Short mmCIF file of C-alpha atoms in Angstrom, two decimals:
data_model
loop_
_atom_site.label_atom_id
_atom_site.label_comp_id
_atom_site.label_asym_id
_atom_site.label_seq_id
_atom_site.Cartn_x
_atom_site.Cartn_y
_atom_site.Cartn_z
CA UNK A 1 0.00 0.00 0.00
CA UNK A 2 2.89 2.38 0.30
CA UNK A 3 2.77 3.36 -2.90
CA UNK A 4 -0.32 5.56 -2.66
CA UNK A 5 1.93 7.86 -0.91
CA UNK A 6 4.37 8.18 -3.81
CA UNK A 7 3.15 11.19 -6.17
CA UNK A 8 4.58 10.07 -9.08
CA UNK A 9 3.42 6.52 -8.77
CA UNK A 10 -0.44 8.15 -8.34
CA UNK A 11 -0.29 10.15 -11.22
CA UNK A 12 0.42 7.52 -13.56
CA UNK A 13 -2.26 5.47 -11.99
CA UNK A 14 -4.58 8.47 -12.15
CA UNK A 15 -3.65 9.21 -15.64
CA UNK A 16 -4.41 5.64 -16.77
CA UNK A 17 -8.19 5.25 -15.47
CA UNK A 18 -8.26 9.01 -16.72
CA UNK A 19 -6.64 9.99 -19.45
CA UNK A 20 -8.87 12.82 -20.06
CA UNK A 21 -8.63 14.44 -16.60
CA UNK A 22 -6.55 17.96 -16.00
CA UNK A 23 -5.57 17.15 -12.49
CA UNK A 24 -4.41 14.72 -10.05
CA UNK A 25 -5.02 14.25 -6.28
CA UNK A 26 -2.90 12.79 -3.63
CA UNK A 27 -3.89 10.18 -1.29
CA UNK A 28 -3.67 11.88 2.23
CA UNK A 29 -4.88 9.29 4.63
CA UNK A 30 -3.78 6.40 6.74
CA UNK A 31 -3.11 3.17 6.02
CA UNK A 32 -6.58 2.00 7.92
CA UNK A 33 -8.63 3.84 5.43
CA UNK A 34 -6.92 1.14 3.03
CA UNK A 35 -9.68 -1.24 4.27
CA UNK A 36 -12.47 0.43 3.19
CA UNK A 37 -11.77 1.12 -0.19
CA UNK A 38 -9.11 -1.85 -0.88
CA UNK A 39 -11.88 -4.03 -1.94
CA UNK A 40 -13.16 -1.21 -4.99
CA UNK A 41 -9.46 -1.82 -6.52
CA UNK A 42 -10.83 -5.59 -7.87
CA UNK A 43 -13.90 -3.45 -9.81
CA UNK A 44 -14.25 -1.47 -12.32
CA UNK A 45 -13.26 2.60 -12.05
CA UNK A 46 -16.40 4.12 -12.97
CA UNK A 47 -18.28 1.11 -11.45
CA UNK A 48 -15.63 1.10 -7.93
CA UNK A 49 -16.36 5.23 -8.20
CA UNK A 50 -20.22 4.68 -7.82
CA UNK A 51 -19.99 2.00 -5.52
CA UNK A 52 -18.04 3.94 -3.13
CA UNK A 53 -20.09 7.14 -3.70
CA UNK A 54 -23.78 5.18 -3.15
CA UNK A 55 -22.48 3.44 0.06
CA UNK A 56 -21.03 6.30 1.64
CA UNK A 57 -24.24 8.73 0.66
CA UNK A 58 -27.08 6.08 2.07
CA UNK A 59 -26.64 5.84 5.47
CA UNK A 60 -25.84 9.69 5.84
CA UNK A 61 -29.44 10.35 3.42
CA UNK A 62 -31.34 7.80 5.99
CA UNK A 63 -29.84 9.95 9.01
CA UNK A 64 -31.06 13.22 6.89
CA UNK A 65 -34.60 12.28 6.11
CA UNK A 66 -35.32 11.15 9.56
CA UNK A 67 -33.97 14.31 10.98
CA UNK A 68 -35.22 16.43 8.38
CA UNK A 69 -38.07 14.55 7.05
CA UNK A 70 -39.52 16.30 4.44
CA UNK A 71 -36.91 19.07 4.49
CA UNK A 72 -34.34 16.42 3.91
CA UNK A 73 -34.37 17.00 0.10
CA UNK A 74 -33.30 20.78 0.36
CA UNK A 75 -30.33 19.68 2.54
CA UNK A 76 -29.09 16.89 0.32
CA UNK A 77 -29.48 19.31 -2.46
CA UNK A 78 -26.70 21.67 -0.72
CA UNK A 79 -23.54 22.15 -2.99
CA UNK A 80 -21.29 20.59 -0.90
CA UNK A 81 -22.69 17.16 -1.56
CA UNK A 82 -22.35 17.64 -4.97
CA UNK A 83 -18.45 18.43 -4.71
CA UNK A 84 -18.52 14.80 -2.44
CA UNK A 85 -19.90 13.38 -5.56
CA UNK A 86 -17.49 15.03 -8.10
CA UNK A 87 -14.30 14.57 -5.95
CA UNK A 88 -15.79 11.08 -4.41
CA UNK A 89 -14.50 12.49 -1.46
CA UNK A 90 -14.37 11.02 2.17
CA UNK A 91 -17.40 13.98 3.01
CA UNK A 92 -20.25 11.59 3.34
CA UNK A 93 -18.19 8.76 5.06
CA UNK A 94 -17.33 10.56 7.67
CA UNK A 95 -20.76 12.22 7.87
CA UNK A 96 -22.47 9.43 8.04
CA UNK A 97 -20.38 8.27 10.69
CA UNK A 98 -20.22 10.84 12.80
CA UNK A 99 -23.89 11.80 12.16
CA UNK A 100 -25.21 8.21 13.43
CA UNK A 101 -23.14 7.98 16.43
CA UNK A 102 -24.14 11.44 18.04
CA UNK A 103 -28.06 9.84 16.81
CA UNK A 104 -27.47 6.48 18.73
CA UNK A 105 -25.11 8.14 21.87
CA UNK A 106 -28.29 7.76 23.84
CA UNK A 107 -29.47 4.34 22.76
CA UNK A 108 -26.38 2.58 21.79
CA UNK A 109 -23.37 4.19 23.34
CA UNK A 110 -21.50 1.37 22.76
CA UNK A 111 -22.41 1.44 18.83
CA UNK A 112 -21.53 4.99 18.85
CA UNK A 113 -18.53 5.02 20.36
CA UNK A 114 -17.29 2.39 17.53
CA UNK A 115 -18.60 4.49 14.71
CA UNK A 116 -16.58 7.64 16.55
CA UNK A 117 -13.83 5.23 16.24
CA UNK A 118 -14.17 4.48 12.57
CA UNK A 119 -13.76 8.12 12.01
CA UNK A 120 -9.90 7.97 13.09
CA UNK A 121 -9.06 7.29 9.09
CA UNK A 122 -9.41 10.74 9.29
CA UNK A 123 -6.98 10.96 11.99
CA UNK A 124 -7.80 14.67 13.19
CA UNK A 125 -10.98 13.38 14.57
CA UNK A 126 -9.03 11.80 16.92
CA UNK A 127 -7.40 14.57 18.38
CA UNK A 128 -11.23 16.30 18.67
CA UNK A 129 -14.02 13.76 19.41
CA UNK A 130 -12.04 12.56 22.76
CA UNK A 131 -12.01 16.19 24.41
CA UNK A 132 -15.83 16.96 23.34
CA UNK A 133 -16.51 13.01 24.30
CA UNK A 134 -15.19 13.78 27.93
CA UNK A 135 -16.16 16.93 28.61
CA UNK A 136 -20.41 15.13 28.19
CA UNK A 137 -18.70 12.31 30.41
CA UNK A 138 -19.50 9.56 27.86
CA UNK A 139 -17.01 7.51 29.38
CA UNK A 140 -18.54 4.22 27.65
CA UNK A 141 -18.18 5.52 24.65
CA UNK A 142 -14.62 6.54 24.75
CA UNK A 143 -13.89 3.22 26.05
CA UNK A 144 -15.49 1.60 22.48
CA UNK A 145 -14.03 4.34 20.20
CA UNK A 146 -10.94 3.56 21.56
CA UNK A 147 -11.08 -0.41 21.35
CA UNK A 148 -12.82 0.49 17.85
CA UNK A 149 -9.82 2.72 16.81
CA UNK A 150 -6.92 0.04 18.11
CA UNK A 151 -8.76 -2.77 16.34
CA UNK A 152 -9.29 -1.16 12.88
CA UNK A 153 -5.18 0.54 12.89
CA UNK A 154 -4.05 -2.49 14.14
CA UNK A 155 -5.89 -4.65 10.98
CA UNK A 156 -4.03 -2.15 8.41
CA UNK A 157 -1.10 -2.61 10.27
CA UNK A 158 -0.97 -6.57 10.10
CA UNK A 159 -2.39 -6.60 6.34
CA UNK A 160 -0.12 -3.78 5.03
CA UNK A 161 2.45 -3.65 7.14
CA UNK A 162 4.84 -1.24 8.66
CA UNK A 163 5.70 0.70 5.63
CA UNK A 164 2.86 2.07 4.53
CA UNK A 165 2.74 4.14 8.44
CA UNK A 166 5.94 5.32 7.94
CA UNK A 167 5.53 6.70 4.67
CA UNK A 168 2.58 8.15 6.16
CA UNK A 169 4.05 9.92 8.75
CA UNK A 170 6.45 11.38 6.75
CA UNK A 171 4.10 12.98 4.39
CA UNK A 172 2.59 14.71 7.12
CA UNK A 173 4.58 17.65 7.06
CA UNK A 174 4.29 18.37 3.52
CA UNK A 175 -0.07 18.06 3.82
CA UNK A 176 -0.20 20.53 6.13
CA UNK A 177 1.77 22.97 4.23
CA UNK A 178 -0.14 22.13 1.25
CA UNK A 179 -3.06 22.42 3.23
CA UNK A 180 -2.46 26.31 4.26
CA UNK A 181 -0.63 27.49 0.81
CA UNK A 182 -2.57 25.98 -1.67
CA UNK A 183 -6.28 27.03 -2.73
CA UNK A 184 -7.99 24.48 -3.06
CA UNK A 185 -10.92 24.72 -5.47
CA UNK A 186 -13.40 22.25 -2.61
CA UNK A 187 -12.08 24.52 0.34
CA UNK A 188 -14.65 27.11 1.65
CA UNK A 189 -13.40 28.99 4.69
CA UNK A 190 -12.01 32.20 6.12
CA UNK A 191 -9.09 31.37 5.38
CA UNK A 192 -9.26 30.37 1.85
CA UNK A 193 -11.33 33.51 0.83
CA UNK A 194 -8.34 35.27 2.63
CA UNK A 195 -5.26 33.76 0.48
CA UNK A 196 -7.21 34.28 -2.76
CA UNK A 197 -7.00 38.09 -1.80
CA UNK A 198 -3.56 37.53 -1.42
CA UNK A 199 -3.61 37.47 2.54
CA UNK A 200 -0.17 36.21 3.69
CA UNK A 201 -0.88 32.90 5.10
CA UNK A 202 -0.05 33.81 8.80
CA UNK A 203 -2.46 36.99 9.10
CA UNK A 204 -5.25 34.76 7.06
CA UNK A 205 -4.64 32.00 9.77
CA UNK A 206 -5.17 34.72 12.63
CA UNK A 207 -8.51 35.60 10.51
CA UNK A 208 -9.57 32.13 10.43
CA UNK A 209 -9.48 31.11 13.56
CA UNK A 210 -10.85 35.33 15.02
CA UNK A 211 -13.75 34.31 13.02
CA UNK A 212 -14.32 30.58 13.47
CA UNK A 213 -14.58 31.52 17.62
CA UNK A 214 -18.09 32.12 17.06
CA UNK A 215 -19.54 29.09 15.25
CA UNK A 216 -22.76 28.72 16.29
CA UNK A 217 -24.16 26.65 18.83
CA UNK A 218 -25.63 23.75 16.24
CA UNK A 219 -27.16 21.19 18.41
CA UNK A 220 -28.82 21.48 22.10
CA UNK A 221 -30.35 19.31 24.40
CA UNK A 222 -28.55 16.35 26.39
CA UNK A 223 -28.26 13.81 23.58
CA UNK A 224 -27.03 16.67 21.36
CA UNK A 225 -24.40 17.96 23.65
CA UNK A 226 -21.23 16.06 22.40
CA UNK A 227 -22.44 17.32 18.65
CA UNK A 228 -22.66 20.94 19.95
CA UNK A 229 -19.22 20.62 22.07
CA UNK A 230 -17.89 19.17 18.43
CA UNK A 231 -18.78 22.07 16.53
CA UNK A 232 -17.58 25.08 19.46
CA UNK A 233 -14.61 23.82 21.14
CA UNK A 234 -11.44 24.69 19.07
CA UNK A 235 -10.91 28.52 18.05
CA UNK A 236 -9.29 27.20 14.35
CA UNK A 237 -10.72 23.92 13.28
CA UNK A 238 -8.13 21.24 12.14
CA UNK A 239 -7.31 21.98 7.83
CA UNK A 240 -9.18 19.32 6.76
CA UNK A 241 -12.61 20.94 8.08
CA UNK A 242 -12.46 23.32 5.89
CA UNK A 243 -12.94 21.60 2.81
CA UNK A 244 -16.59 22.01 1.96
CA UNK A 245 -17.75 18.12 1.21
CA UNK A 246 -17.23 18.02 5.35
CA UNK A 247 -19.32 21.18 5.81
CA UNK A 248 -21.97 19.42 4.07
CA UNK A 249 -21.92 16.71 6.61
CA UNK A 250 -22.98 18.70 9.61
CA UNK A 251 -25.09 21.00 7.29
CA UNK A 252 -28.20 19.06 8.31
CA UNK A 253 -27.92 19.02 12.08
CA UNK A 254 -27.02 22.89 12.11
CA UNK A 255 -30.37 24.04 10.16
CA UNK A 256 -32.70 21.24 12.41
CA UNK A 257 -30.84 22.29 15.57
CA UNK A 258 -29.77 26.25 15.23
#
């Protein structure tokens, strides 16, 4: 699997299911997000693409329509879903995951807490979801995000090895700059509409995170409060929220629960 990481090695790949295509995108996450989509690599592209972008949107569309019910169809209709769709993003994934484990916190906290832990293949949840997770004192579902998280890194690691985490690792560095000095055409934030007004990238940073203090307060009530404490806590959120597929994911639960 290390070979996602390689730039040159993805372009060619890229290039050959595309020939037709005027850009190429890097593969940014860790090796446990390998399992999800490892399985796609036997099918098809265009048949491996839909697959991926049907099972990711269904379970978040369920969560929307109950929450929503017959306003469901103006929030799936927001533009960020439709950039999930054209970049086949992670948007809805993660959505869907997070969405349904703040829904069954309650009920299931033990089924919650492994869907939180799912979400660590995009590792910056786990730096977030613990803090807002203790801070409601949902202590059992730490305890099964946590077993959650160990068991699905620990699978990459035994079917792909140590290389591909190194390689990993290493790359770091070099996605967070990209993150901050590049404009990305799916990012919508502060700091995005700052840089393309030629900003410099530490004053457009202070911006950012001035502004992104006062996020609203998106969910209330008891079963709600871990969502809410999600959405508040940090004064900058991590890079990769501001890419607008993710907005779309908590789209729904701000407009029900503003």
């Amino acid at each position: 699997l290390d070979y996602v990481y390689d730039s040159d090695t993805m372009l060619t790949v890229q290039r050959r299911a595309l020939p037709e295509a005027s850009f190429a995108t890097s593969w940014n996450y860790p090796p446990s997000f390998g399992l999800f989509v490892w399985p796609l690599g036997l099918l098809p592209y265009l048949l491996a693409y839909w697959v991926w972008i049907l099972a990711t949107l269904l379970p978040l569309a369920v969560l929307t329509v109950a929450v929503l019910r017959r306003q469901a169809v103006l929030a799936l209709a927001f533009p960020g879903n439709l950039l999930c769709v054209l970049y086949g993003q992670t948007g809805f994934l993660v959505g869907g995951l997070f969405g349904w484990g703040c829904a069954l916190i309650d009920r299931r906290p033990a089924v919650a807490g492994v869907l939180f832990g799912l979400m660590t293949v995009k590792p910056h949840f786990g730096l977030l979801l613990p803090i807002c997770l203790a801070a409601a004192q949902r202590w059992r579902v730490i305890l099964a995000a946590t077993v959650s998280g160990l068991v699905i890194n620990g699978l990459a690691f035994l079917v792909f090895g140590a290389a591909p985490w190194q390689t990993f690792v290493a790359n770091l560095t070099a996605v967070g700059g990209c993150a901050v000095d590049s404009l990305m055409l799916n990012s919508v934030s502060p700091l995005v509409a700052m840089r393309a007004m030629g900003v410099a990238a530490g004053p457009a940073l202070a911006i950012h995170a001035g502004l992104t203090r006062y996020w609203p307060r998106c969910w209330r009530g008891h079963g709600r409060a871990v969502a809410s404490r999600t959405l508040r806590l940090p004064p900058s959120p991590p890079p990769a929220w501001w890419s607008a597929p993710t907005v779309s994911t908590t789209t729904p639960h701000c407009w029900r629960f503003h």
